[in-house]
Amino acid sequence: MRLGKVEFCHFLQILALFLCLSGMNQAELTRSRSKPYFQSGRTRTKRSWVWNQFFVLEEYMGTDPLYVGKLHSDVDKGDGSIKYILSGEGASSIFIIDENTGDIHATKRLDREEQAYYTLRAQALDRLTNKPVEPESEFVIKIQDINDNEPKFLDGPYTAGVPEMSPVGTSVVQVTATDADDPTYGNSARVVYSILQGQPYFSVEPKTGVIKTALPNMDREAKDQYLLVIQAKDMVGQNGGLSGTTSVTVTLTDVNDNPPRFPRRSYQYNVPESLPVASVVARIKAADADVGPNAEMEYKIVDGDGLGVFKISVDKDTQEGIITIQKELDFEAKTSYTLRIEAANMHVDPRFLSLGPFSDMTTVKIIVEDVDEPPVFTSRLYSMVVSEAAKVGTIIGTVAAHDPDASNSPVRYSIDRNTDLERYFNIDANSGVITTAKSLDRETNAVHNITVLAMESQNPAQIGRGYVAITILDINDNAPEFAMEYETTVCENAQPGQVIQKISAIDKDDPPNGHQFYFSLTAEAANNHNFTLQDNKDNTATVLTKRNGFRRQEQSVFYLPIFIVDSGSPSLSSTNTLTIRVCDCDADGIAQTCNAEAYILPAGLSTGALIAILACVLTLLVLVLLIVTMRRRKKEPLIFDEERDIRENIVRYDDEGGGEEDTEAFDMAALRNLNIMRDTKTRRDVTPEIQFLSRPTFKSIPDNVIFREFIWERLKEADVDPCAPPYDSLQTYAFEGNGSVAESLSSLDSISSNSDQNYDYLSDWGPRFKRLADMYGTGPDCLYS
């Protein structure tokens, strides 16, 4: 009879349990022929019990403890005099022993995958003396495996790639499943692989788990990704075995198996002739189904009449061919260009050359469109020269421009005044002749760069620009002068012929051969007895003394006029005055002081001493001012008279008070005492900057008038006091006075007044206003009616 999967699995479990139990029975202790063991003494005896390995089946699910085996000693006569104890791994917690019979049971479910075996020690003791009758022996309880773990792919899910067009049998990836069951016992851990999803494109080797291609010429462009499901089953794939699955995503990687192809055989583009050089004219692209490096292309112009006018390059990101202009287009010269362009793959795979040439050709025709162009100057830059002595209206040069269009419209000229703000030049609108409009000065501006505008007469919006550089030629129109402001001194003890100053000159002009200056004293100073001048013939001159014995008391300053002539044509000259001061010098000839006033100071009193005296006097004055200021700012009590300080007599806002007779809130004596009221006392917490207004003395008048005037005076005092703090005195508002026109505001008298106010509406406001309605209402149940 044939067994089903379930019946066969049960049969295997029963068979394994039978073999285990038979093995355990054989492992029971048997008595040997040797003598009993005695612990004392050194005589060697044979062991009277021998342990073998116990086996116990894992995953036992029964309710009673699982029988493992039996321990027995030959010394045990069955009379209960021997007891057995167990120690080691799992003793008492997992394994227990009947101390009388030696039977071992497992009290918990065992899992071989957690622990495959346990090492324990057994001991047979005399029950009365508690001494061992056998030596302690070690034995092992091994957990016998059952198929309770399915295979698992620990590294899944997997991703892999394989080139498209790969031959059949190309390895893709290897998957590995692990089974926690015992690989040394039975087939519980023997795994075989199979493919559940992914056929017929891929296959898997049953034993190794290597996935391979199963179909040739798989095209990435048709389908680039496949999802495989791989199963691993233990028990060598037999019925009743456990299984696990994983997924494998296989991506076909690209190869260069598609040549580039232009979608069209010809293209046509229109471009204006005014398009600047390096501008993009067109973008063309050859289609290539490949990706990445396999789709990289290069473009080139292989033929046509625009080889020197256009060029083509490749956009690395889009793989487009970009056609740009290399030279300016001119509709009047040529109206169209024809280009033959080739696109070819840069990386060709020799395996696929049979698919055809990996390049393609197309034709591009470029039509040049006419545009209204601005006038064009015959030269990009005009260079002109003019003398700075030129008169207004002198012709400097001529510029010329023409309309490049076929209409050849007349041109009018003008100067861009942003480049000629001072309006030094004019231009003839029709002829382009440039003339001077103002006197020129080379020393102010040696070169003028101006922009000339050329405008079409028929279309003024079309403006061309030309650039003119006008160089100003120099003439000798500036006289020479000292190169700097000299500070010249002469010592009182100077000797005749001593050099006191070396001078030079400058000239704003710029002669072609350089400057040459000539120095001399003026005719008035040529015969002076103090100084002389020597021309060094190198554009410098030296001033020398002619005598000795200069004295500051007699003359402290000398003025020496020097005549300087340049070498221009015609030559120019100027007279410059050199100021020479007489100074007191030390032994080395270094000036110490040049002030003539030093001699009129008292003997023994120098300028430094006078400065020190003045500093001391100023210091004393500052100290005196500080002392006076500190005395005036000395702190005193804030209020002269404590009776006047009534700011602390605070009246609560919810306290109505009792009118004039209520004197608890503040001291009425302060209001009634005219002497105290009239005593002018200043505040100590502020420093007033102006005096208060004087107050006249009042005669004895009625209290109401006194209080009213007193409050009014205090109010005016606070208003004019610039140093008063921003709060009002409490007594200004605390005194009501008698005979008030407002009368009493007490609500207690309101009900008896003749007021026409009706408060019956309070009854309609709800229970929250019931009390007010009872107090002020006029109904029959009024509280005070």
PDB file of N, CA and C in Angstrom, residues 483-524:
ATOM      1  N   ALA A 483      59.666 122.172  -7.491  1.00  0.00           N
ATOM      2  CA  ALA A 483      59.156 120.796  -7.436  1.00  0.00           C
ATOM      3  C   ALA A 483      58.387 120.538  -6.149  1.00  0.00           C
ATOM      4  N   MET A 484      58.608 121.330  -5.097  1.00  0.00           N
ATOM      5  CA  MET A 484      57.940 121.155  -3.820  1.00  0.00           C
ATOM      6  C   MET A 484      58.052 122.437  -3.022  1.00  0.00           C
ATOM      7  N   GLU A 485      57.359 122.499  -1.926  1.00  0.00           N
ATOM      8  CA  GLU A 485      57.481 123.639  -1.022  1.00  0.00           C
ATOM      9  C   GLU A 485      58.648 123.367  -0.076  1.00  0.00           C
ATOM     10  N   TYR A 486      59.709 124.158  -0.255  1.00  0.00           N
ATOM     11  CA  TYR A 486      60.921 123.915   0.508  1.00  0.00           C
ATOM     12  C   TYR A 486      60.844 124.613   1.859  1.00  0.00           C
ATOM     13  N   GLU A 487      61.355 123.944   2.883  1.00  0.00           N
ATOM     14  CA  GLU A 487      61.511 124.543   4.219  1.00  0.00           C
ATOM     15  C   GLU A 487      63.005 124.686   4.459  1.00  0.00           C
ATOM     16  N   THR A 488      63.493 125.866   4.145  1.00  0.00           N
ATOM     17  CA  THR A 488      64.946 126.113   4.163  1.00  0.00           C
ATOM     18  C   THR A 488      65.329 126.871   5.423  1.00  0.00           C
ATOM     19  N   THR A 489      66.409 126.450   6.047  1.00  0.00           N
ATOM     20  CA  THR A 489      66.925 127.110   7.259  1.00  0.00           C
ATOM     21  C   THR A 489      68.410 127.389   7.074  1.00  0.00           C
ATOM     22  N   VAL A 490      68.875 128.422   7.789  1.00  0.00           N
ATOM     23  CA  VAL A 490      70.291 128.757   7.818  1.00  0.00           C
ATOM     24  C   VAL A 490      70.694 128.959   9.271  1.00  0.00           C
ATOM     25  N   CYS A 491      71.819 128.451   9.656  1.00  0.00           N
ATOM     26  CA  CYS A 491      72.282 128.563  11.039  1.00  0.00           C
ATOM     27  C   CYS A 491      72.886 129.944  11.284  1.00  0.00           C
ATOM     28  N   GLU A 492      72.746 130.363  12.515  1.00  0.00           N
ATOM     29  CA  GLU A 492      73.311 131.674  12.855  1.00  0.00           C
ATOM     30  C   GLU A 492      74.819 131.684  12.693  1.00  0.00           C
ATOM     31  N   ASN A 493      75.401 130.520  12.872  1.00  0.00           N
ATOM     32  CA  ASN A 493      76.870 130.454  12.780  1.00  0.00           C
ATOM     33  C   ASN A 493      77.317 129.905  11.426  1.00  0.00           C
ATOM     34  N   ALA A 494      76.457 130.052  10.389  1.00  0.00           N
ATOM     35  CA  ALA A 494      76.807 129.537   9.064  1.00  0.00           C
ATOM     36  C   ALA A 494      78.038 130.270   8.520  1.00  0.00           C
ATOM     37  N   GLN A 495      78.829 129.531   7.731  1.00  0.00           N
ATOM     38  CA  GLN A 495      80.038 130.077   7.134  1.00  0.00           C
ATOM     39  C   GLN A 495      79.763 130.445   5.674  1.00  0.00           C
ATOM     40  N   PRO A 496      80.509 131.388   5.087  1.00  0.00           N
ATOM     41  CA  PRO A 496      80.312 131.732   3.668  1.00  0.00           C
ATOM     42  C   PRO A 496      80.563 130.527   2.770  1.00  0.00           C
ATOM     43  N   GLY A 497      79.724 130.405   1.709  1.00  0.00           N
ATOM     44  CA  GLY A 497      79.852 129.295   0.768  1.00  0.00           C
ATOM     45  C   GLY A 497      79.208 128.007   1.238  1.00  0.00           C
ATOM     46  N   GLN A 498      78.485 128.029   2.335  1.00  0.00           N
ATOM     47  CA  GLN A 498      77.837 126.822   2.858  1.00  0.00           C
ATOM     48  C   GLN A 498      76.526 126.571   2.118  1.00  0.00           C
ATOM     49  N   VAL A 499      76.328 125.289   1.676  1.00  0.00           N
ATOM     50  CA  VAL A 499      75.110 124.900   0.971  1.00  0.00           C
ATOM     51  C   VAL A 499      73.975 124.781   1.985  1.00  0.00           C
ATOM     52  N   ILE A 500      72.896 125.511   1.739  1.00  0.00           N
ATOM     53  CA  ILE A 500      71.758 125.438   2.659  1.00  0.00           C
ATOM     54  C   ILE A 500      70.534 124.812   2.001  1.00  0.00           C
ATOM     55  N   GLN A 501      70.468 124.700   0.671  1.00  0.00           N
ATOM     56  CA  GLN A 501      69.302 124.094   0.029  1.00  0.00           C
ATOM     57  C   GLN A 501      69.651 123.723  -1.399  1.00  0.00           C
ATOM     58  N   LYS A 502      69.126 122.538  -1.834  1.00  0.00           N
ATOM     59  CA  LYS A 502      69.218 122.120  -3.222  1.00  0.00           C
ATOM     60  C   LYS A 502      67.807 122.077  -3.764  1.00  0.00           C
ATOM     61  N   ILE A 503      67.560 122.783  -4.875  1.00  0.00           N
ATOM     62  CA  ILE A 503      66.205 122.901  -5.400  1.00  0.00           C
ATOM     63  C   ILE A 503      66.137 122.293  -6.787  1.00  0.00           C
ATOM     64  N   SER A 504      64.881 121.879  -7.153  1.00  0.00           N
ATOM     65  CA  SER A 504      64.626 121.393  -8.508  1.00  0.00           C
ATOM     66  C   SER A 504      63.298 121.963  -8.964  1.00  0.00           C
ATOM     67  N   ALA A 505      62.950 121.717 -10.229  1.00  0.00           N
ATOM     68  CA  ALA A 505      61.743 122.302 -10.809  1.00  0.00           C
ATOM     69  C   ALA A 505      60.947 121.231 -11.538  1.00  0.00           C
ATOM     70  N   ILE A 506      59.679 121.534 -11.739  1.00  0.00           N
ATOM     71  CA  ILE A 506      58.804 120.666 -12.524  1.00  0.00           C
ATOM     72  C   ILE A 506      58.073 121.526 -13.546  1.00  0.00           C
ATOM     73  N   ASP A 507      57.573 120.846 -14.606  1.00  0.00           N
ATOM     74  CA  ASP A 507      56.845 121.535 -15.664  1.00  0.00           C
ATOM     75  C   ASP A 507      55.738 120.592 -16.122  1.00  0.00           C
ATOM     76  N   LYS A 508      54.499 121.074 -16.163  1.00  0.00           N
ATOM     77  CA  LYS A 508      53.365 120.241 -16.556  1.00  0.00           C
ATOM     78  C   LYS A 508      53.432 119.840 -18.020  1.00  0.00           C
ATOM     79  N   ASP A 509      54.206 120.565 -18.811  1.00  0.00           N
ATOM     80  CA  ASP A 509      54.347 120.198 -20.212  1.00  0.00           C
ATOM     81  C   ASP A 509      55.165 118.921 -20.344  1.00  0.00           C
ATOM     82  N   ASP A 510      55.056 118.338 -21.553  1.00  0.00           N
ATOM     83  CA  ASP A 510      55.761 117.076 -21.797  1.00  0.00           C
ATOM     84  C   ASP A 510      56.495 117.177 -23.125  1.00  0.00           C
ATOM     85  N   PRO A 511      57.666 117.878 -23.151  1.00  0.00           N
ATOM     86  CA  PRO A 511      58.384 118.044 -24.429  1.00  0.00           C
ATOM     87  C   PRO A 511      58.928 116.711 -24.907  1.00  0.00           C
ATOM     88  N   PRO A 512      59.093 116.555 -26.232  1.00  0.00           N
ATOM     89  CA  PRO A 512      59.576 115.271 -26.766  1.00  0.00           C
ATOM     90  C   PRO A 512      60.962 114.895 -26.263  1.00  0.00           C
ATOM     91  N   ASN A 513      61.846 115.876 -26.091  1.00  0.00           N
ATOM     92  CA  ASN A 513      63.224 115.575 -25.690  1.00  0.00           C
ATOM     93  C   ASN A 513      63.457 115.753 -24.199  1.00  0.00           C
ATOM     94  N   GLY A 514      62.423 115.903 -23.428  1.00  0.00           N
ATOM     95  CA  GLY A 514      62.584 116.058 -21.996  1.00  0.00           C
ATOM     96  C   GLY A 514      62.773 117.494 -21.597  1.00  0.00           C
ATOM     97  N   HIS A 515      62.730 117.737 -20.292  1.00  0.00           N
ATOM     98  CA  HIS A 515      62.855 119.093 -19.760  1.00  0.00           C
ATOM     99  C   HIS A 515      64.322 119.476 -19.602  1.00  0.00           C
ATOM    100  N   GLN A 516      64.572 120.775 -19.743  1.00  0.00           N
ATOM    101  CA  GLN A 516      65.866 121.374 -19.402  1.00  0.00           C
ATOM    102  C   GLN A 516      65.569 122.726 -18.765  1.00  0.00           C
ATOM    103  N   PHE A 517      65.932 122.868 -17.478  1.00  0.00           N
ATOM    104  CA  PHE A 517      65.627 124.082 -16.728  1.00  0.00           C
ATOM    105  C   PHE A 517      66.915 124.861 -16.461  1.00  0.00           C
ATOM    106  N   TYR A 518      66.732 126.194 -16.389  1.00  0.00           N
ATOM    107  CA  TYR A 518      67.853 127.101 -16.110  1.00  0.00           C
ATOM    108  C   TYR A 518      67.459 127.944 -14.903  1.00  0.00           C
ATOM    109  N   PHE A 519      68.364 127.988 -13.890  1.00  0.00           N
ATOM    110  CA  PHE A 519      68.077 128.666 -12.628  1.00  0.00           C
ATOM    111  C   PHE A 519      68.998 129.897 -12.495  1.00  0.00           C
ATOM    112  N   SER A 520      68.428 130.973 -11.948  1.00  0.00           N
ATOM    113  CA  SER A 520      69.229 132.175 -11.648  1.00  0.00           C
ATOM    114  C   SER A 520      68.445 133.026 -10.664  1.00  0.00           C
ATOM    115  N   LEU A 521      69.185 133.975 -10.017  1.00  0.00           N
ATOM    116  CA  LEU A 521      68.503 134.923  -9.137  1.00  0.00           C
ATOM    117  C   LEU A 521      67.938 136.051  -9.977  1.00  0.00           C
ATOM    118  N   THR A 522      66.861 136.600  -9.515  1.00  0.00           N
ATOM    119  CA  THR A 522      66.281 137.733 -10.228  1.00  0.00           C
ATOM    120  C   THR A 522      67.243 138.924 -10.161  1.00  0.00           C
ATOM    121  N   ALA A 523      66.995 139.899 -11.017  1.00  0.00           N
ATOM    122  CA  ALA A 523      67.890 141.069 -11.055  1.00  0.00           C
ATOM    123  C   ALA A 523      67.904 141.803  -9.734  1.00  0.00           C
ATOM    124  N   GLU A 524      66.783 141.851  -9.016  1.00  0.00           N
ATOM    125  CA  GLU A 524      66.737 142.552  -7.735  1.00  0.00           C
ATOM    126  C   GLU A 524      67.545 141.825  -6.666  1.00  0.00           C
TER     127      GLU A 524
END
